[in-house]
């Protein structure tokens, strides 16, 4: 499977539409492109580091960063900021599909590391079942997650 959050999100959105789910694929793709916007400034903080920070402090920092990055774009920036916030809140099917794509990408990354000889990658998998089930789209991702766990693509 091609490793890219946007590609995986597009695949999940197409699979969802094939199942008759109503969603906006353009919105999925826009969210996928914006989902890690603030990581351009903070880097991708792993959970082993995030646990040392108050969740509200991280949220406030992300809000400030996103606002700073998009503020100069006028109405387009405001639209992007709304999409980014919707993703962060997981308030739509589209946002939950993008979050699932982000998690699947992480599992793919862990598998690649293991193929390269890395050990102790349990953190990548530790909460995957809970993370996916909390998104409410289990039937869409279950097969892909199982295939990743078995080491098949």
Short mmCIF file of N, CA, C and O in Angstrom, two decimals, residues 10-119:
data_model
loop_
_atom_site.label_atom_id
_atom_site.label_comp_id
_atom_site.label_asym_id
_atom_site.label_seq_id
_atom_site.Cartn_x
_atom_site.Cartn_y
_atom_site.Cartn_z
N UNK A 10 -8.01 8.97 0.53
CA UNK A 10 -8.76 8.87 -0.72
C UNK A 10 -9.28 7.45 -0.92
O UNK A 10 -10.44 7.25 -1.28
N UNK A 11 -8.43 6.47 -0.65
CA UNK A 11 -8.83 5.06 -0.78
C UNK A 11 -9.98 4.75 0.18
O UNK A 11 -10.99 4.15 -0.22
N UNK A 12 -9.86 5.16 1.44
CA UNK A 12 -10.92 4.91 2.41
C UNK A 12 -12.22 5.61 2.01
O UNK A 12 -13.31 5.05 2.15
N UNK A 13 -12.11 6.83 1.50
CA UNK A 13 -13.30 7.58 1.07
C UNK A 13 -13.97 6.87 -0.11
O UNK A 13 -15.20 6.76 -0.16
N UNK A 14 -13.17 6.39 -1.05
CA UNK A 14 -13.74 5.66 -2.19
C UNK A 14 -14.41 4.36 -1.73
O UNK A 14 -15.50 4.01 -2.20
N UNK A 15 -13.78 3.65 -0.80
CA UNK A 15 -14.39 2.43 -0.25
C UNK A 15 -15.69 2.75 0.48
O UNK A 15 -16.67 2.00 0.38
N UNK A 16 -15.70 3.86 1.21
CA UNK A 16 -16.92 4.28 1.92
C UNK A 16 -18.03 4.58 0.93
O UNK A 16 -19.18 4.18 1.14
N UNK A 17 -17.70 5.28 -0.16
CA UNK A 17 -18.73 5.58 -1.16
C UNK A 17 -19.25 4.31 -1.82
O UNK A 17 -20.44 4.19 -2.08
N UNK A 18 -18.37 3.34 -2.07
CA UNK A 18 -18.80 2.07 -2.63
C UNK A 18 -19.79 1.36 -1.71
O UNK A 18 -20.65 0.63 -2.17
N UNK A 19 -19.69 1.61 -0.41
CA UNK A 19 -20.60 1.01 0.56
C UNK A 19 -21.87 1.84 0.74
O UNK A 19 -22.69 1.52 1.58
N UNK A 20 -21.97 2.92 -0.01
CA UNK A 20 -23.16 3.74 0.06
C UNK A 20 -23.12 4.85 1.09
O UNK A 20 -24.13 5.51 1.34
N UNK A 21 -21.98 5.10 1.69
CA UNK A 21 -21.85 6.16 2.67
C UNK A 21 -21.81 7.50 1.94
O UNK A 21 -21.17 7.62 0.90
N UNK A 22 -22.47 8.48 2.48
CA UNK A 22 -22.45 9.81 1.88
C UNK A 22 -21.35 10.64 2.50
O UNK A 22 -21.31 10.83 3.71
N UNK A 23 -20.43 11.09 1.66
CA UNK A 23 -19.35 11.93 2.12
C UNK A 23 -18.81 12.76 0.97
O UNK A 23 -19.10 12.48 -0.19
N UNK A 24 -18.02 13.76 1.32
CA UNK A 24 -17.46 14.68 0.36
C UNK A 24 -15.97 14.34 0.20
O UNK A 24 -15.17 14.63 1.08
N UNK A 25 -15.62 13.73 -0.93
CA UNK A 25 -14.24 13.28 -1.14
C UNK A 25 -13.29 14.47 -1.27
O UNK A 25 -12.16 14.42 -0.78
N UNK A 26 -13.72 15.55 -1.88
CA UNK A 26 -12.85 16.73 -1.95
C UNK A 26 -12.51 17.22 -0.54
O UNK A 26 -11.37 17.58 -0.24
N UNK A 27 -13.50 17.21 0.34
CA UNK A 27 -13.28 17.62 1.73
C UNK A 27 -12.29 16.68 2.42
O UNK A 27 -11.41 17.13 3.16
N UNK A 28 -12.41 15.38 2.18
CA UNK A 28 -11.48 14.41 2.73
C UNK A 28 -10.06 14.74 2.28
O UNK A 28 -9.12 14.78 3.10
N UNK A 29 -9.87 14.99 1.01
CA UNK A 29 -8.54 15.27 0.48
C UNK A 29 -7.98 16.59 1.01
O UNK A 29 -6.79 16.67 1.35
N UNK A 30 -8.82 17.61 1.12
CA UNK A 30 -8.35 18.88 1.68
C UNK A 30 -7.93 18.70 3.14
O UNK A 30 -6.90 19.22 3.56
N UNK A 31 -8.74 17.98 3.90
CA UNK A 31 -8.39 17.72 5.30
C UNK A 31 -7.09 16.92 5.40
O UNK A 31 -6.27 17.17 6.29
N UNK A 32 -6.95 15.95 4.52
CA UNK A 32 -5.74 15.12 4.55
C UNK A 32 -4.50 15.98 4.31
O UNK A 32 -3.45 15.75 4.93
N UNK A 33 -4.62 16.95 3.45
CA UNK A 33 -3.48 17.84 3.19
C UNK A 33 -3.21 18.79 4.35
O UNK A 33 -2.07 19.19 4.59
N UNK A 34 -4.25 19.14 5.09
CA UNK A 34 -4.12 20.09 6.20
C UNK A 34 -3.92 19.43 7.56
O UNK A 34 -3.56 20.11 8.53
N UNK A 35 -4.14 18.13 7.68
CA UNK A 35 -4.24 17.48 8.99
C UNK A 35 -3.02 17.69 9.88
O UNK A 35 -3.15 17.81 11.08
N UNK A 36 -1.83 17.72 9.33
CA UNK A 36 -0.64 17.89 10.17
C UNK A 36 0.02 19.25 9.94
O UNK A 36 1.23 19.40 10.09
N UNK A 37 -0.78 20.23 9.62
CA UNK A 37 -0.32 21.59 9.35
C UNK A 37 0.63 22.10 10.42
O UNK A 37 1.72 22.59 10.13
N UNK A 38 0.26 21.97 11.68
CA UNK A 38 1.05 22.54 12.77
C UNK A 38 2.36 21.80 12.99
O UNK A 38 3.30 22.36 13.59
N UNK A 39 2.46 20.57 12.49
CA UNK A 39 3.70 19.82 12.64
C UNK A 39 4.85 20.43 11.85
O UNK A 39 6.01 20.13 12.10
N UNK A 40 4.53 21.33 10.93
CA UNK A 40 5.58 22.06 10.21
C UNK A 40 6.38 22.92 11.19
O UNK A 40 7.56 23.21 10.95
N UNK A 41 5.76 23.31 12.29
CA UNK A 41 6.43 24.11 13.32
C UNK A 41 6.87 23.28 14.52
O UNK A 41 7.91 23.55 15.10
N UNK A 42 6.07 22.30 14.92
CA UNK A 42 6.36 21.55 16.15
C UNK A 42 7.08 20.24 15.90
O UNK A 42 7.64 19.66 16.83
N UNK A 43 7.01 19.74 14.69
CA UNK A 43 7.45 18.38 14.43
C UNK A 43 6.33 17.43 14.84
O UNK A 43 5.35 17.85 15.45
N UNK A 44 6.46 16.18 14.49
CA UNK A 44 5.46 15.18 14.84
C UNK A 44 5.79 14.62 16.21
O UNK A 44 6.68 13.78 16.35
N UNK A 45 5.11 15.11 17.23
CA UNK A 45 5.40 14.69 18.60
C UNK A 45 4.78 13.32 18.88
O UNK A 45 3.57 13.16 18.78
N UNK A 46 5.60 12.33 19.24
CA UNK A 46 5.05 11.01 19.55
C UNK A 46 4.33 11.04 20.89
O UNK A 46 4.57 11.91 21.74
N UNK A 47 3.45 10.07 21.10
CA UNK A 47 2.69 9.99 22.35
C UNK A 47 3.59 9.87 23.58
O UNK A 47 3.23 10.33 24.66
N UNK A 48 4.77 9.28 23.39
CA UNK A 48 5.68 9.15 24.53
C UNK A 48 6.16 10.51 25.02
O UNK A 48 6.55 10.64 26.18
N UNK A 49 6.10 11.52 24.18
CA UNK A 49 6.47 12.89 24.59
C UNK A 49 5.21 13.67 24.99
O UNK A 49 5.22 14.40 25.98
N UNK A 50 4.14 13.52 24.23
CA UNK A 50 2.91 14.27 24.50
C UNK A 50 2.38 14.04 25.91
O UNK A 50 1.77 14.92 26.49
N UNK A 51 2.61 12.87 26.45
CA UNK A 51 2.06 12.55 27.77
C UNK A 51 2.63 13.43 28.88
O UNK A 51 2.06 13.51 29.95
N UNK A 52 3.73 14.11 28.60
CA UNK A 52 4.33 15.00 29.60
C UNK A 52 3.76 16.41 29.56
O UNK A 52 4.12 17.25 30.39
N UNK A 53 2.91 16.69 28.61
CA UNK A 53 2.34 18.02 28.45
C UNK A 53 0.84 17.99 28.71
O UNK A 53 0.17 17.01 28.37
N UNK A 54 0.33 19.04 29.27
CA UNK A 54 -1.10 19.17 29.47
C UNK A 54 -1.77 19.22 28.10
O UNK A 54 -1.34 19.97 27.22
N UNK A 55 -2.82 18.44 27.94
CA UNK A 55 -3.51 18.35 26.65
C UNK A 55 -4.01 19.72 26.19
O UNK A 55 -3.95 20.06 25.01
N UNK A 56 -4.51 20.53 27.12
CA UNK A 56 -5.02 21.85 26.74
C UNK A 56 -3.89 22.76 26.26
O UNK A 56 -4.10 23.59 25.38
N UNK A 57 -2.68 22.60 26.82
CA UNK A 57 -1.54 23.41 26.37
C UNK A 57 -1.16 23.05 24.93
O UNK A 57 -0.88 23.94 24.11
N UNK A 58 -1.17 21.76 24.62
CA UNK A 58 -0.88 21.34 23.25
C UNK A 58 -1.94 21.85 22.28
O UNK A 58 -1.63 22.32 21.19
N UNK A 59 -3.19 21.76 22.70
CA UNK A 59 -4.30 22.24 21.87
C UNK A 59 -4.17 23.75 21.62
O UNK A 59 -4.32 24.22 20.48
N UNK A 60 -3.88 24.50 22.66
CA UNK A 60 -3.72 25.95 22.54
C UNK A 60 -2.57 26.29 21.60
O UNK A 60 -2.68 27.18 20.74
N UNK A 61 -1.45 25.60 21.75
CA UNK A 61 -0.30 25.83 20.88
C UNK A 61 -0.65 25.53 19.42
O UNK A 61 -0.34 26.32 18.52
N UNK A 62 -1.31 24.40 19.18
CA UNK A 62 -1.72 24.04 17.82
C UNK A 62 -2.64 25.10 17.22
O UNK A 62 -2.51 25.48 16.05
N UNK A 63 -3.59 25.58 18.02
CA UNK A 63 -4.52 26.62 17.55
C UNK A 63 -3.75 27.88 17.15
O UNK A 63 -4.02 28.47 16.10
N UNK A 64 -2.83 28.30 18.00
CA UNK A 64 -2.04 29.51 17.71
C UNK A 64 -1.20 29.33 16.45
O UNK A 64 -1.12 30.23 15.62
N UNK A 65 -0.58 28.17 16.33
CA UNK A 65 0.26 27.91 15.17
C UNK A 65 -0.57 27.90 13.89
O UNK A 65 -0.20 28.54 12.90
N UNK A 66 -1.69 27.19 13.91
CA UNK A 66 -2.55 27.11 12.71
C UNK A 66 -3.04 28.51 12.33
O UNK A 66 -3.03 28.87 11.15
N UNK A 67 -3.45 29.28 13.32
CA UNK A 67 -3.92 30.64 13.05
C UNK A 67 -2.81 31.49 12.44
O UNK A 67 -3.03 32.19 11.45
N UNK A 68 -1.61 31.42 13.00
CA UNK A 68 -0.48 32.18 12.45
C UNK A 68 -0.17 31.77 11.02
O UNK A 68 0.10 32.62 10.17
N UNK A 69 -0.19 30.48 10.75
CA UNK A 69 0.18 29.98 9.43
C UNK A 69 -0.84 30.35 8.36
O UNK A 69 -0.48 30.56 7.20
N UNK A 70 -2.12 30.41 8.75
CA UNK A 70 -3.17 30.61 7.76
C UNK A 70 -3.73 32.03 7.73
O UNK A 70 -4.45 32.40 6.81
N UNK A 71 -3.39 32.83 8.73
CA UNK A 71 -3.95 34.16 8.90
C UNK A 71 -3.76 35.06 7.68
O UNK A 71 -4.65 35.82 7.31
N UNK A 72 -2.62 35.00 7.05
CA UNK A 72 -2.32 35.89 5.93
C UNK A 72 -2.99 35.53 4.62
O UNK A 72 -2.82 36.23 3.62
N UNK A 73 -3.79 34.48 4.61
CA UNK A 73 -4.41 34.02 3.36
C UNK A 73 -5.84 34.53 3.18
O UNK A 73 -6.51 34.13 2.23
N UNK A 74 -6.31 35.37 4.07
CA UNK A 74 -7.65 35.93 3.96
C UNK A 74 -8.74 34.88 4.09
O UNK A 74 -8.65 33.97 4.91
N UNK A 75 -9.76 35.00 3.23
CA UNK A 75 -10.92 34.10 3.29
C UNK A 75 -10.53 32.64 3.05
O UNK A 75 -11.10 31.74 3.66
N UNK A 76 -9.56 32.42 2.18
CA UNK A 76 -9.12 31.05 1.92
C UNK A 76 -8.49 30.46 3.18
O UNK A 76 -8.75 29.32 3.55
N UNK A 77 -7.67 31.26 3.87
CA UNK A 77 -7.06 30.81 5.11
C UNK A 77 -8.10 30.48 6.16
O UNK A 77 -7.95 29.51 6.91
N UNK A 78 -9.16 31.29 6.23
CA UNK A 78 -10.24 31.02 7.19
C UNK A 78 -10.92 29.69 6.87
O UNK A 78 -11.26 28.92 7.77
N UNK A 79 -11.13 29.42 5.57
CA UNK A 79 -11.73 28.15 5.16
C UNK A 79 -10.83 26.98 5.53
O UNK A 79 -11.29 25.96 6.05
N UNK A 80 -9.53 27.13 5.30
CA UNK A 80 -8.58 26.08 5.66
C UNK A 80 -8.56 25.85 7.17
O UNK A 80 -8.49 24.72 7.63
N UNK A 81 -8.63 26.94 7.93
CA UNK A 81 -8.63 26.83 9.38
C UNK A 81 -9.86 26.09 9.88
O UNK A 81 -9.77 25.26 10.79
N UNK A 82 -11.02 26.34 9.27
CA UNK A 82 -12.24 25.62 9.64
C UNK A 82 -12.10 24.13 9.35
O UNK A 82 -12.51 23.29 10.16
N UNK A 83 -11.52 23.79 8.20
CA UNK A 83 -11.30 22.37 7.86
C UNK A 83 -10.33 21.72 8.84
O UNK A 83 -10.56 20.59 9.30
N UNK A 84 -9.26 22.43 9.18
CA UNK A 84 -8.28 21.90 10.13
C UNK A 84 -8.94 21.67 11.49
O UNK A 84 -8.73 20.63 12.10
N UNK A 85 -9.74 22.62 11.94
CA UNK A 85 -10.42 22.46 13.24
C UNK A 85 -11.41 21.30 13.20
O UNK A 85 -11.53 20.54 14.16
N UNK A 86 -12.13 21.16 12.10
CA UNK A 86 -13.08 20.04 11.97
C UNK A 86 -12.34 18.71 12.07
O UNK A 86 -12.81 17.78 12.71
N UNK A 87 -11.16 18.65 11.44
CA UNK A 87 -10.35 17.44 11.57
C UNK A 87 -9.94 17.21 13.02
O UNK A 87 -10.07 16.10 13.55
N UNK A 88 -9.46 18.24 13.68
CA UNK A 88 -9.01 18.13 15.07
C UNK A 88 -10.13 17.69 16.00
O UNK A 88 -9.90 16.95 16.96
N UNK A 89 -11.36 18.12 15.72
CA UNK A 89 -12.51 17.79 16.56
C UNK A 89 -13.15 16.45 16.20
O UNK A 89 -13.99 15.95 16.94
N UNK A 90 -12.78 15.87 15.05
CA UNK A 90 -13.37 14.61 14.56
C UNK A 90 -14.88 14.72 14.50
O UNK A 90 -15.61 13.80 14.85
N UNK A 91 -15.36 15.87 14.03
CA UNK A 91 -16.80 16.15 14.07
C UNK A 91 -17.55 15.70 12.82
O UNK A 91 -18.76 15.91 12.73
N UNK A 92 -16.87 15.09 11.87
CA UNK A 92 -17.54 14.64 10.65
C UNK A 92 -16.97 13.30 10.22
O UNK A 92 -15.87 12.90 10.64
N UNK A 93 -17.71 12.63 9.38
CA UNK A 93 -17.23 11.37 8.80
C UNK A 93 -15.92 11.62 8.07
O UNK A 93 -14.97 10.84 8.19
N UNK A 94 -15.85 12.71 7.32
CA UNK A 94 -14.64 13.02 6.57
C UNK A 94 -13.43 13.14 7.50
O UNK A 94 -12.35 12.61 7.21
N UNK A 95 -13.61 13.82 8.62
CA UNK A 95 -12.49 13.99 9.56
C UNK A 95 -12.06 12.67 10.18
O UNK A 95 -10.87 12.43 10.41
N UNK A 96 -13.02 11.80 10.45
CA UNK A 96 -12.69 10.50 11.04
C UNK A 96 -11.99 9.59 10.03
O UNK A 96 -11.12 8.80 10.40
N UNK A 97 -12.35 9.72 8.77
CA UNK A 97 -11.67 8.95 7.72
C UNK A 97 -10.22 9.41 7.61
O UNK A 97 -9.30 8.59 7.50
N UNK A 98 -9.98 10.72 7.67
CA UNK A 98 -8.61 11.22 7.60
C UNK A 98 -7.81 10.76 8.82
O UNK A 98 -6.64 10.38 8.69
N UNK A 99 -8.41 10.77 10.00
CA UNK A 99 -7.71 10.29 11.19
C UNK A 99 -7.37 8.81 11.05
O UNK A 99 -6.27 8.38 11.41
N UNK A 100 -8.29 8.02 10.52
CA UNK A 100 -8.02 6.60 10.28
C UNK A 100 -6.86 6.45 9.30
O UNK A 100 -5.98 5.60 9.48
N UNK A 101 -6.84 7.27 8.26
CA UNK A 101 -5.75 7.23 7.27
C UNK A 101 -4.42 7.56 7.94
O UNK A 101 -3.40 6.94 7.66
N UNK A 102 -4.43 8.53 8.83
CA UNK A 102 -3.21 8.91 9.56
C UNK A 102 -2.71 7.75 10.41
O UNK A 102 -1.52 7.45 10.43
N UNK A 103 -3.63 7.06 11.09
CA UNK A 103 -3.26 5.90 11.91
C UNK A 103 -2.75 4.74 11.04
O UNK A 103 -1.79 4.06 11.39
N UNK A 104 -3.42 4.50 9.90
CA UNK A 104 -2.97 3.44 9.00
C UNK A 104 -1.58 3.74 8.46
O UNK A 104 -0.73 2.85 8.34
N UNK A 105 -1.32 5.00 8.14
CA UNK A 105 0.00 5.40 7.66
C UNK A 105 1.06 5.11 8.73
O UNK A 105 2.15 4.63 8.42
N UNK A 106 0.73 5.35 9.98
CA UNK A 106 1.65 5.07 11.09
C UNK A 106 1.94 3.57 11.20
O UNK A 106 3.09 3.16 11.40
N UNK A 107 0.89 2.76 11.05
CA UNK A 107 1.09 1.30 11.07
C UNK A 107 1.96 0.83 9.91
O UNK A 107 2.80 -0.06 10.06
N UNK A 108 1.75 1.42 8.74
CA UNK A 108 2.59 1.09 7.58
C UNK A 108 4.04 1.47 7.85
O UNK A 108 4.97 0.74 7.49
N UNK A 109 4.24 2.61 8.46
CA UNK A 109 5.59 3.06 8.80
C UNK A 109 6.26 2.08 9.77
O UNK A 109 7.42 1.71 9.59
N UNK A 110 5.52 1.65 10.78
CA UNK A 110 6.06 0.69 11.75
C UNK A 110 6.45 -0.61 11.05
O UNK A 110 7.51 -1.20 11.34
N UNK A 111 5.60 -1.05 10.12
CA UNK A 111 5.92 -2.29 9.38
C UNK A 111 7.20 -2.13 8.57
O UNK A 111 8.04 -3.03 8.52
N UNK A 112 7.38 -0.96 7.95
CA UNK A 112 8.60 -0.72 7.18
C UNK A 112 9.83 -0.72 8.08
O UNK A 112 10.87 -1.25 7.72
N UNK A 113 9.70 -0.12 9.26
CA UNK A 113 10.81 -0.12 10.22
C UNK A 113 11.17 -1.55 10.63
O UNK A 113 12.34 -1.90 10.74
N UNK A 114 10.14 -2.36 10.87
CA UNK A 114 10.39 -3.75 11.28
C UNK A 114 11.08 -4.52 10.17
O UNK A 114 11.98 -5.32 10.42
N UNK A 115 10.66 -4.30 8.93
CA UNK A 115 11.31 -4.97 7.80
C UNK A 115 12.78 -4.57 7.71
O UNK A 115 13.60 -5.34 7.24
N UNK A 116 13.08 -3.35 8.17
CA UNK A 116 14.46 -2.87 8.17
C UNK A 116 15.25 -3.32 9.39
O UNK A 116 16.40 -2.94 9.56
N UNK A 117 14.60 -4.09 10.28
CA UNK A 117 15.30 -4.64 11.43
C UNK A 117 15.04 -3.94 12.75
O UNK A 117 15.62 -4.30 13.77
N UNK A 118 14.18 -2.95 12.77
CA UNK A 118 13.89 -2.24 14.02
C UNK A 118 13.09 -3.13 14.96
O UNK A 118 12.28 -3.95 14.52
N UNK A 119 13.30 -2.95 16.24
CA UNK A 119 12.58 -3.69 17.28
C UNK A 119 11.84 -2.71 18.17
O UNK A 119 12.02 -1.50 18.07
#
